[in-house]
Amino acid sequence: MHMSISVAVSGASGYVGGEVLRVFSAHPEVEFGALTAHSSAGDALGVHQPHLRHLADRVIVDTTPEALAGHDVVVLALPHGASAEIAAQLPPETLVIDCGADHRLASAEAWGEYYGGEHAGTWPYGMPELITAAGHQRDVLPGTKRIAVPGCNVTAVTLALQPGIAAGVIDPTDIVAVLANGYSGAGKKLAPHLLASEALGNAQPYAVGGSHRHIPEIIQNLESAGAEGVRISFTPTLVPMARGILATVTAPLRGSVEAVRGAWEEAYADEPFVHLLPEGQWPTTAATLGANTALVQVAVDGKARRVVVIAAIDNLVKGTAGAALQSMNVALGLPETTGLSTIGVAP
């Protein structure tokens, strides 16, 4: 039986909005309604998203509650701090999916420390694979009308570490995460360090020393998986690629070496989008390009007594738009994989 799902997308001219439109276009039930933005209102979408040929002639309208209301689903692809005001004015029966940070954190104190301003409240978290005390986050998403999509860095680190946390084979009090990040994660804003002349042939760290806003969200997720006393050193690095995150995450080994790989095998055996690679094969960002996959590998550094996990995702797909569609499917009672591909683009 065919069902039609009307979807409005705010922030349609940005990287995340464009990826939402691309990914959601593969869903057999989705029909796009209003496509909105602020500064680009009145433009044809093709001016800003020329790769979306089937939507190129659609006219972008201003982001207002009136333009977004009346749809089955509204996807907010807005900067942090911009989603909450719009979302508060949308009907309670509308499924609202926020790709920004406004509704991810459970702690108002953490929001104030890392983002500033008033905390907008906490929505159901849009990572179906997240391990929880009761099972998985997918178990609480059916029927919900508000979903907070995770941060892209958070997705990579969480999926890398949570099996070891849940199984008790790593010590969460000494986690080190170093990430290589594609530039699209910074959005389309004009800034000197994001210019091609600065980026090409260059790798540059940012938000060093515990200042990155995704840190409390990572801690929140690892606590969900059973960690206590989480301490994490988190350092992202911009590298000259448009998309992708390669996360290298280490933590002290707790228990036997033999128990490590089995923890990841058990955690991800039935997950459609999180794949533990065969031993000796390492994740690469290129292998996830355009796909809703997270590729993971785990090893033990015996001399250092540390577990090493490598995770690769496309930050715009599994890290954002794919997670939004995956969560929408669960919320609406559709098969979780509908419209989502694990097929990447290579070379």
mmCIF file of C-alpha atoms in Angstrom:
data_model
loop_
_atom_site.group_PDB
_atom_site.id
_atom_site.type_symbol
_atom_site.label_atom_id
_atom_site.label_comp_id
_atom_site.label_asym_id
_atom_site.label_seq_id
_atom_site.Cartn_x
_atom_site.Cartn_y
_atom_site.Cartn_z
ATOM 1 C CA MET A 1 0.000 0.000 0.000
ATOM 2 C CA HIS A 2 1.453 3.331 -1.084
ATOM 3 C CA MET A 3 1.531 6.141 1.459
ATOM 4 C CA SER A 4 2.545 9.687 0.673
ATOM 5 C CA ILE A 5 4.668 11.575 3.206
ATOM 6 C CA SER A 6 4.827 15.320 2.649
ATOM 7 C CA VAL A 7 8.203 16.679 3.772
ATOM 8 C CA ALA A 8 9.220 20.322 4.167
ATOM 9 C CA VAL A 9 12.907 21.183 4.451
ATOM 10 C CA SER A 10 14.262 24.351 6.040
ATOM 11 C CA GLY A 11 17.795 25.500 5.327
ATOM 12 C CA ALA A 12 17.400 24.011 1.858
ATOM 13 C CA SER A 13 20.265 26.011 0.341
ATOM 14 C CA GLY A 14 22.922 24.762 2.794
ATOM 15 C CA TYR A 15 25.030 21.618 2.750
ATOM 16 C CA VAL A 16 22.855 19.751 5.238
ATOM 17 C CA GLY A 17 19.613 20.904 3.619
ATOM 18 C CA GLY A 18 20.882 19.858 0.209
ATOM 19 C CA GLU A 19 21.910 16.457 1.519
ATOM 20 C CA VAL A 20 18.530 15.984 3.186
ATOM 21 C CA LEU A 21 16.895 16.654 -0.174
ATOM 22 C CA ARG A 22 19.253 14.249 -1.962
ATOM 23 C CA VAL A 23 18.911 11.414 0.552
ATOM 24 C CA PHE A 24 15.158 11.799 1.109
ATOM 25 C CA SER A 25 14.628 11.821 -2.676
ATOM 26 C CA ALA A 26 15.410 8.094 -2.721
ATOM 27 C CA HIS A 27 12.532 7.338 -0.351
ATOM 28 C CA PRO A 28 9.589 5.909 -2.305
ATOM 29 C CA GLU A 29 6.955 7.568 -0.097
ATOM 30 C CA VAL A 30 8.425 11.072 0.221
ATOM 31 C CA GLU A 31 6.990 14.062 -1.626
ATOM 32 C CA PHE A 32 8.603 17.431 -1.001
ATOM 33 C CA GLY A 33 6.521 20.384 0.067
ATOM 34 C CA ALA A 34 7.982 23.748 1.048
ATOM 35 C CA LEU A 35 11.721 24.276 0.609
ATOM 36 C CA THR A 36 12.749 27.192 2.781
ATOM 37 C CA ALA A 37 15.713 29.358 3.725
ATOM 38 C CA HIS A 38 16.343 32.951 4.760
ATOM 39 C CA SER A 39 18.964 34.784 2.687
ATOM 40 C CA SER A 40 18.293 32.685 -0.432
ATOM 41 C CA ALA A 41 14.485 33.020 -0.337
ATOM 42 C CA GLY A 42 13.156 33.787 -3.805
ATOM 43 C CA ASP A 43 15.954 31.944 -5.600
ATOM 44 C CA ALA A 44 15.493 28.766 -7.597
ATOM 45 C CA LEU A 45 16.912 25.833 -5.652
ATOM 46 C CA GLY A 46 19.152 24.976 -8.608
ATOM 47 C CA VAL A 47 21.141 28.163 -8.000
ATOM 48 C CA HIS A 48 22.356 26.713 -4.697
ATOM 49 C CA GLN A 49 21.976 22.952 -5.260
ATOM 50 C CA PRO A 50 22.704 22.443 -8.969
ATOM 51 C CA HIS A 51 23.209 18.689 -8.471
ATOM 52 C CA LEU A 52 19.539 18.240 -7.525
ATOM 53 C CA ARG A 53 18.224 18.416 -11.073
ATOM 54 C CA HIS A 54 14.753 17.100 -10.250
ATOM 55 C CA LEU A 55 14.249 20.017 -7.829
ATOM 56 C CA ALA A 56 16.250 22.703 -9.619
ATOM 57 C CA ASP A 57 13.213 24.787 -10.618
ATOM 58 C CA ARG A 58 11.635 24.806 -7.180
ATOM 59 C CA VAL A 59 11.555 28.278 -5.613
ATOM 60 C CA ILE A 60 12.940 28.674 -2.102
ATOM 61 C CA VAL A 61 10.564 30.476 0.259
ATOM 62 C CA ASP A 62 11.272 32.208 3.553
ATOM 63 C CA THR A 63 11.565 30.036 6.652
ATOM 64 C CA THR A 64 8.412 30.741 8.632
ATOM 65 C CA PRO A 65 6.155 28.526 10.733
ATOM 66 C CA GLU A 66 3.360 29.211 8.250
ATOM 67 C CA ALA A 67 5.423 27.893 5.320
ATOM 68 C CA LEU A 68 6.450 24.761 7.222
ATOM 69 C CA ALA A 69 3.105 23.917 8.818
ATOM 70 C CA GLY A 70 0.708 21.545 7.092
ATOM 71 C CA HIS A 71 3.318 18.898 6.261
ATOM 72 C CA ASP A 72 3.641 15.414 7.686
ATOM 73 C CA VAL A 73 7.349 15.925 8.347
ATOM 74 C CA VAL A 74 9.475 19.055 8.759
ATOM 75 C CA VAL A 75 13.261 18.740 8.646
ATOM 76 C CA LEU A 76 15.119 21.660 10.212
ATOM 77 C CA ALA A 77 18.602 22.040 8.716
ATOM 78 C CA LEU A 78 19.446 25.241 10.557
ATOM 79 C CA PRO A 79 22.403 26.468 12.635
ATOM 80 C CA HIS A 80 22.290 25.822 16.367
ATOM 81 C CA GLY A 81 20.121 28.321 18.144
ATOM 82 C CA ALA A 82 17.814 28.788 15.145
ATOM 83 C CA SER A 83 15.742 25.595 15.299
ATOM 84 C CA ALA A 84 14.066 25.920 18.681
ATOM 85 C CA GLU A 85 12.089 29.079 17.930
ATOM 86 C CA ILE A 86 10.701 27.668 14.686
ATOM 87 C CA ALA A 87 10.015 24.232 16.164
ATOM 88 C CA ALA A 88 8.055 25.682 19.070
ATOM 89 C CA GLN A 89 5.565 27.159 16.600
ATOM 90 C CA LEU A 90 4.928 23.975 14.612
ATOM 91 C CA PRO A 91 1.857 21.801 15.245
ATOM 92 C CA PRO A 92 2.273 18.955 17.755
ATOM 93 C CA GLU A 93 1.019 16.421 15.203
ATOM 94 C CA THR A 94 3.846 17.268 12.785
ATOM 95 C CA LEU A 95 6.959 15.085 12.937
ATOM 96 C CA VAL A 96 9.773 17.614 13.370
ATOM 97 C CA ILE A 97 13.342 16.415 12.815
ATOM 98 C CA ASP A 98 16.034 18.828 13.971
ATOM 99 C CA CYS A 99 19.428 18.347 12.307
ATOM 100 C CA GLY A 100 20.874 21.100 14.505
ATOM 101 C CA ALA A 101 22.063 20.912 18.098
ATOM 102 C CA ASP A 102 19.196 22.674 19.876
ATOM 103 C CA HIS A 103 17.452 19.588 21.277
ATOM 104 C CA ARG A 104 20.215 16.964 21.608
ATOM 105 C CA LEU A 105 21.486 17.516 25.127
ATOM 106 C CA ALA A 106 19.661 16.354 28.224
ATOM 107 C CA SER A 107 21.652 18.688 30.479
ATOM 108 C CA ALA A 108 20.759 22.383 30.515
ATOM 109 C CA GLU A 109 24.043 22.986 32.334
ATOM 110 C CA ALA A 110 26.053 21.347 29.533
ATOM 111 C CA TRP A 111 24.134 23.378 26.950
ATOM 112 C CA GLY A 112 24.956 26.602 28.754
ATOM 113 C CA GLU A 113 28.636 25.696 29.071
ATOM 114 C CA TYR A 114 29.211 24.654 25.454
ATOM 115 C CA TYR A 115 26.609 26.621 23.486
ATOM 116 C CA GLY A 116 25.428 29.430 25.745
ATOM 117 C CA GLY A 117 21.935 30.796 26.051
ATOM 118 C CA GLU A 118 18.764 29.103 27.186
ATOM 119 C CA HIS A 119 18.363 25.356 26.801
ATOM 120 C CA ALA A 120 15.426 24.563 24.482
ATOM 121 C CA GLY A 121 14.681 21.170 26.008
ATOM 122 C CA THR A 122 15.465 17.595 25.049
ATOM 123 C CA TRP A 123 13.894 15.605 22.226
ATOM 124 C CA PRO A 124 14.064 11.857 21.530
ATOM 125 C CA TYR A 125 17.514 11.159 20.123
ATOM 126 C CA GLY A 126 17.785 10.157 16.489
ATOM 127 C CA MET A 127 20.420 7.416 16.621
ATOM 128 C CA PRO A 128 18.519 4.109 16.368
ATOM 129 C CA GLU A 129 21.703 2.091 17.008
ATOM 130 C CA LEU A 130 22.498 3.816 20.302
ATOM 131 C CA ILE A 131 22.784 1.243 23.088
ATOM 132 C CA THR A 132 20.620 2.076 26.097
ATOM 133 C CA ALA A 133 19.893 0.448 29.434
ATOM 134 C CA ALA A 134 16.625 -0.882 28.002
ATOM 135 C CA GLY A 135 17.978 -2.026 24.637
ATOM 136 C CA HIS A 136 18.435 0.463 21.791
ATOM 137 C CA GLN A 137 17.275 3.961 21.031
ATOM 138 C CA ARG A 138 15.166 2.660 18.122
ATOM 139 C CA ASP A 139 12.841 1.182 20.725
ATOM 140 C CA VAL A 140 11.668 4.636 21.872
ATOM 141 C CA LEU A 141 11.327 6.325 18.469
ATOM 142 C CA PRO A 142 8.104 4.774 17.098
ATOM 143 C CA GLY A 143 5.282 7.313 17.193
ATOM 144 C CA THR A 144 7.400 10.219 18.398
ATOM 145 C CA LYS A 145 6.759 13.655 16.869
ATOM 146 C CA ARG A 146 10.085 15.276 17.731
ATOM 147 C CA ILE A 147 13.554 13.919 16.880
ATOM 148 C CA ALA A 148 17.008 15.415 17.521
ATOM 149 C CA VAL A 149 19.542 14.182 14.962
ATOM 150 C CA PRO A 150 23.003 13.514 16.479
ATOM 151 C CA GLY A 151 26.124 15.495 15.691
ATOM 152 C CA CYS A 152 28.294 13.959 12.991
ATOM 153 C CA ASN A 153 31.437 13.673 15.134
ATOM 154 C CA VAL A 154 29.301 12.253 17.909
ATOM 155 C CA THR A 155 27.996 9.552 15.590
ATOM 156 C CA ALA A 156 31.504 8.439 14.633
ATOM 157 C CA VAL A 157 32.841 8.303 18.201
ATOM 158 C CA THR A 158 29.692 6.735 19.670
ATOM 159 C CA LEU A 159 29.511 3.958 17.098
ATOM 160 C CA ALA A 160 33.227 3.330 17.513
ATOM 161 C CA LEU A 161 33.181 2.925 21.293
ATOM 162 C CA GLN A 162 29.757 1.880 22.540
ATOM 163 C CA PRO A 163 30.187 -1.904 22.096
ATOM 164 C CA GLY A 164 33.267 -1.842 24.303
ATOM 165 C CA ILE A 165 31.492 0.310 26.881
ATOM 166 C CA ALA A 166 28.427 -1.965 26.997
ATOM 167 C CA ALA A 167 30.555 -5.104 27.263
ATOM 168 C CA GLY A 168 32.878 -3.629 29.887
ATOM 169 C CA VAL A 169 36.057 -4.334 27.926
ATOM 170 C CA ILE A 170 37.334 -0.749 27.904
ATOM 171 C CA ASP A 171 37.958 1.829 30.621
ATOM 172 C CA PRO A 172 35.896 4.974 29.853
ATOM 173 C CA THR A 173 37.902 7.217 32.166
ATOM 174 C CA ASP A 174 40.776 7.673 29.685
ATOM 175 C CA ILE A 175 39.386 7.972 26.151
ATOM 176 C CA VAL A 176 41.349 9.704 23.407
ATOM 177 C CA ALA A 177 39.631 10.532 20.115
ATOM 178 C CA VAL A 178 41.373 12.145 17.154
ATOM 179 C CA LEU A 179 39.250 12.811 14.074
ATOM 180 C CA ALA A 180 40.016 13.717 10.466
ATOM 181 C CA ASN A 181 37.106 15.803 9.197
ATOM 182 C CA GLY A 182 35.952 16.938 5.770
ATOM 183 C CA TYR A 183 35.224 20.616 5.270
ATOM 184 C CA SER A 184 31.492 20.252 4.631
ATOM 185 C CA GLY A 185 31.062 19.743 8.368
ATOM 186 C CA ALA A 186 31.756 23.450 8.798
ATOM 187 C CA GLY A 187 28.827 24.432 6.568
ATOM 188 C CA LYS A 188 28.801 27.010 3.801
ATOM 189 C CA LYS A 189 29.766 30.005 5.920
ATOM 190 C CA LEU A 190 32.482 32.259 4.541
ATOM 191 C CA ALA A 191 35.565 32.165 6.761
ATOM 192 C CA PRO A 192 39.269 32.615 5.871
ATOM 193 C CA HIS A 193 40.355 29.192 7.172
ATOM 194 C CA LEU A 194 37.694 27.507 5.010
ATOM 195 C CA LEU A 195 38.902 29.012 1.724
ATOM 196 C CA ALA A 196 40.452 26.637 -0.792
ATOM 197 C CA SER A 197 43.750 28.511 -0.637
ATOM 198 C CA GLU A 198 43.956 27.700 3.080
ATOM 199 C CA ALA A 199 42.504 24.188 2.944
ATOM 200 C CA LEU A 200 44.154 22.490 -0.021
ATOM 201 C CA GLY A 201 47.289 20.617 0.938
ATOM 202 C CA ASN A 202 46.721 21.509 4.566
ATOM 203 C CA ALA A 203 45.531 19.792 7.749
ATOM 204 C CA GLN A 204 44.461 22.025 10.616
ATOM 205 C CA PRO A 205 43.122 21.204 14.076
ATOM 206 C CA TYR A 206 40.241 23.127 15.620
ATOM 207 C CA ALA A 207 38.355 23.290 18.921
ATOM 208 C CA VAL A 208 41.430 21.923 20.698
ATOM 209 C CA GLY A 209 41.651 21.434 24.445
ATOM 210 C CA GLY A 210 38.180 20.199 25.271
ATOM 211 C CA SER A 211 36.253 23.076 23.727
ATOM 212 C CA HIS A 212 34.363 21.253 20.960
ATOM 213 C CA ARG A 213 30.593 21.436 21.392
ATOM 214 C CA HIS A 214 30.094 17.755 20.608
ATOM 215 C CA ILE A 215 31.942 16.599 23.739
ATOM 216 C CA PRO A 216 28.967 16.622 26.162
ATOM 217 C CA GLU A 217 26.860 14.777 23.580
ATOM 218 C CA ILE A 218 29.511 12.066 23.241
ATOM 219 C CA ILE A 219 29.642 11.690 27.018
ATOM 220 C CA GLN A 220 25.842 11.546 27.148
ATOM 221 C CA ASN A 221 25.796 8.683 24.626
ATOM 222 C CA LEU A 222 28.565 6.694 26.301
ATOM 223 C CA GLU A 223 26.746 7.020 29.611
ATOM 224 C CA SER A 224 23.653 5.704 27.847
ATOM 225 C CA ALA A 225 25.684 2.638 26.882
ATOM 226 C CA GLY A 226 26.678 2.105 30.515
ATOM 227 C CA ALA A 227 29.845 4.149 31.054
ATOM 228 C CA GLU A 228 30.611 5.815 34.376
ATOM 229 C CA GLY A 229 33.162 8.556 34.978
ATOM 230 C CA VAL A 230 33.696 9.303 31.266
ATOM 231 C CA ARG A 231 36.748 11.405 30.495
ATOM 232 C CA ILE A 232 37.560 12.093 26.864
ATOM 233 C CA SER A 233 40.239 14.039 25.051
ATOM 234 C CA PHE A 234 38.649 14.976 21.730
ATOM 235 C CA THR A 235 40.586 16.633 18.897
ATOM 236 C CA PRO A 236 39.099 17.166 15.426
ATOM 237 C CA THR A 237 41.275 18.063 12.450
ATOM 238 C CA LEU A 238 40.166 19.511 9.123
ATOM 239 C CA VAL A 239 41.760 17.672 6.207
ATOM 240 C CA PRO A 240 41.461 18.489 2.487
ATOM 241 C CA MET A 241 38.384 16.468 1.574
ATOM 242 C CA ALA A 242 34.812 17.646 1.102
ATOM 243 C CA ARG A 243 33.111 14.846 3.046
ATOM 244 C CA GLY A 244 33.882 12.242 5.606
ATOM 245 C CA ILE A 245 35.037 11.592 9.145
ATOM 246 C CA LEU A 246 37.734 9.117 10.117
ATOM 247 C CA ALA A 247 37.738 8.697 13.890
ATOM 248 C CA THR A 248 40.616 7.023 15.705
ATOM 249 C CA VAL A 249 39.484 6.322 19.253
ATOM 250 C CA THR A 250 41.480 4.586 21.970
ATOM 251 C CA ALA A 251 40.810 3.582 25.570
ATOM 252 C CA PRO A 252 42.571 1.350 28.120
ATOM 253 C CA LEU A 253 41.851 -2.352 27.853
ATOM 254 C CA ARG A 254 39.792 -3.754 30.700
ATOM 255 C CA GLY A 255 39.856 -7.527 30.883
ATOM 256 C CA SER A 256 41.106 -9.990 28.299
ATOM 257 C CA VAL A 257 42.253 -9.315 24.761
ATOM 258 C CA GLU A 258 40.198 -12.279 23.560
ATOM 259 C CA ALA A 259 36.909 -10.645 24.638
ATOM 260 C CA VAL A 260 37.405 -7.461 22.628
ATOM 261 C CA ARG A 261 36.453 -8.322 19.067
ATOM 262 C CA GLY A 262 33.522 -10.400 20.220
ATOM 263 C CA ALA A 263 31.987 -7.325 21.870
ATOM 264 C CA TRP A 264 31.865 -5.454 18.569
ATOM 265 C CA GLU A 265 30.732 -8.527 16.635
ATOM 266 C CA GLU A 266 27.810 -9.056 18.990
ATOM 267 C CA ALA A 267 26.805 -5.387 19.102
ATOM 268 C CA TYR A 268 26.681 -4.916 15.339
ATOM 269 C CA ALA A 269 25.758 -8.374 14.045
ATOM 270 C CA ASP A 270 22.227 -7.313 13.111
ATOM 271 C CA GLU A 271 22.747 -3.611 12.401
ATOM 272 C CA PRO A 272 21.985 -2.767 8.763
ATOM 273 C CA PHE A 273 24.202 0.316 8.602
ATOM 274 C CA VAL A 274 27.057 -0.315 11.053
ATOM 275 C CA HIS A 275 29.523 -2.839 9.676
ATOM 276 C CA LEU A 276 32.462 -4.371 11.533
ATOM 277 C CA LEU A 277 35.041 -5.096 8.848
ATOM 278 C CA PRO A 278 36.954 -8.369 8.582
ATOM 279 C CA GLU A 279 40.120 -8.478 10.656
ATOM 280 C CA GLY A 280 42.972 -6.657 8.975
ATOM 281 C CA GLN A 281 40.742 -4.434 6.806
ATOM 282 C CA TRP A 282 40.617 -0.788 7.855
ATOM 283 C CA PRO A 283 37.824 1.755 7.368
ATOM 284 C CA THR A 284 38.320 4.572 4.890
ATOM 285 C CA THR A 285 36.188 7.630 4.313
ATOM 286 C CA ALA A 286 36.082 6.955 0.569
ATOM 287 C CA ALA A 287 34.278 3.668 1.172
ATOM 288 C CA THR A 288 31.408 5.499 2.902
ATOM 289 C CA LEU A 289 31.017 8.338 0.408
ATOM 290 C CA GLY A 290 27.331 8.955 -0.257
ATOM 291 C CA ALA A 291 26.209 5.949 1.805
ATOM 292 C CA ASN A 292 24.461 5.595 5.151
ATOM 293 C CA THR A 293 27.142 3.245 6.434
ATOM 294 C CA ALA A 294 29.498 3.372 9.363
ATOM 295 C CA LEU A 295 32.540 1.156 8.843
ATOM 296 C CA VAL A 296 34.294 0.040 12.020
ATOM 297 C CA GLN A 297 37.429 -1.899 12.913
ATOM 298 C CA VAL A 298 38.812 -2.751 16.351
ATOM 299 C CA ALA A 299 42.266 -3.870 17.441
ATOM 300 C CA VAL A 300 44.282 -4.140 20.633
ATOM 301 C CA ASP A 301 47.627 -2.446 21.142
ATOM 302 C CA GLY A 302 49.095 -5.039 23.461
ATOM 303 C CA LYS A 303 52.144 -3.056 24.515
ATOM 304 C CA ALA A 304 50.099 0.032 25.360
ATOM 305 C CA ARG A 305 47.223 -2.061 26.777
ATOM 306 C CA ARG A 306 44.766 0.051 24.812
ATOM 307 C CA VAL A 307 41.859 -0.823 22.553
ATOM 308 C CA VAL A 308 42.024 1.022 19.231
ATOM 309 C CA VAL A 309 38.857 1.565 17.203
ATOM 310 C CA ILE A 310 38.696 3.174 13.757
ATOM 311 C CA ALA A 311 35.329 4.366 12.430
ATOM 312 C CA ALA A 312 34.536 6.008 9.095
ATOM 313 C CA ILE A 313 31.319 7.749 8.069
ATOM 314 C CA ASP A 314 30.100 10.263 5.533
ATOM 315 C CA ASN A 315 29.376 13.221 7.808
ATOM 316 C CA LEU A 316 26.506 14.430 5.624
ATOM 317 C CA VAL A 317 24.800 11.020 5.292
ATOM 318 C CA LYS A 318 25.203 8.711 8.304
ATOM 319 C CA GLY A 319 26.315 11.775 10.244
ATOM 320 C CA THR A 320 23.215 13.840 9.426
ATOM 321 C CA ALA A 321 20.719 13.375 6.574
ATOM 322 C CA GLY A 322 20.812 9.574 6.588
ATOM 323 C CA ALA A 323 20.279 9.518 10.351
ATOM 324 C CA ALA A 324 17.309 11.843 9.875
ATOM 325 C CA LEU A 325 15.689 9.558 7.297
ATOM 326 C CA GLN A 326 16.508 6.415 9.267
ATOM 327 C CA SER A 327 14.887 7.918 12.361
ATOM 328 C CA MET A 328 11.876 9.147 10.369
ATOM 329 C CA ASN A 329 11.292 5.604 9.133
ATOM 330 C CA VAL A 330 11.300 4.231 12.668
ATOM 331 C CA ALA A 331 9.059 7.019 13.969
ATOM 332 C CA LEU A 332 6.494 6.413 11.225
ATOM 333 C CA GLY A 333 6.536 2.625 11.555
ATOM 334 C CA LEU A 334 8.255 2.012 8.214
ATOM 335 C CA PRO A 335 11.129 -0.431 7.662
ATOM 336 C CA GLU A 336 14.219 1.315 9.027
ATOM 337 C CA THR A 337 16.220 0.856 5.832
ATOM 338 C CA THR A 338 13.630 2.318 3.432
ATOM 339 C CA GLY A 339 15.229 4.728 0.962
ATOM 340 C CA LEU A 340 18.708 4.352 2.460
ATOM 341 C CA SER A 341 21.705 2.922 0.631
ATOM 342 C CA THR A 342 24.865 1.224 1.860
ATOM 343 C CA ILE A 343 26.400 1.574 -1.594
ATOM 344 C CA GLY A 344 29.198 4.116 -1.702
ATOM 345 C CA VAL A 345 30.831 5.938 -4.620
ATOM 346 C CA ALA A 346 34.326 4.912 -5.681
ATOM 347 C CA PRO A 347 36.889 5.911 -6.643
#
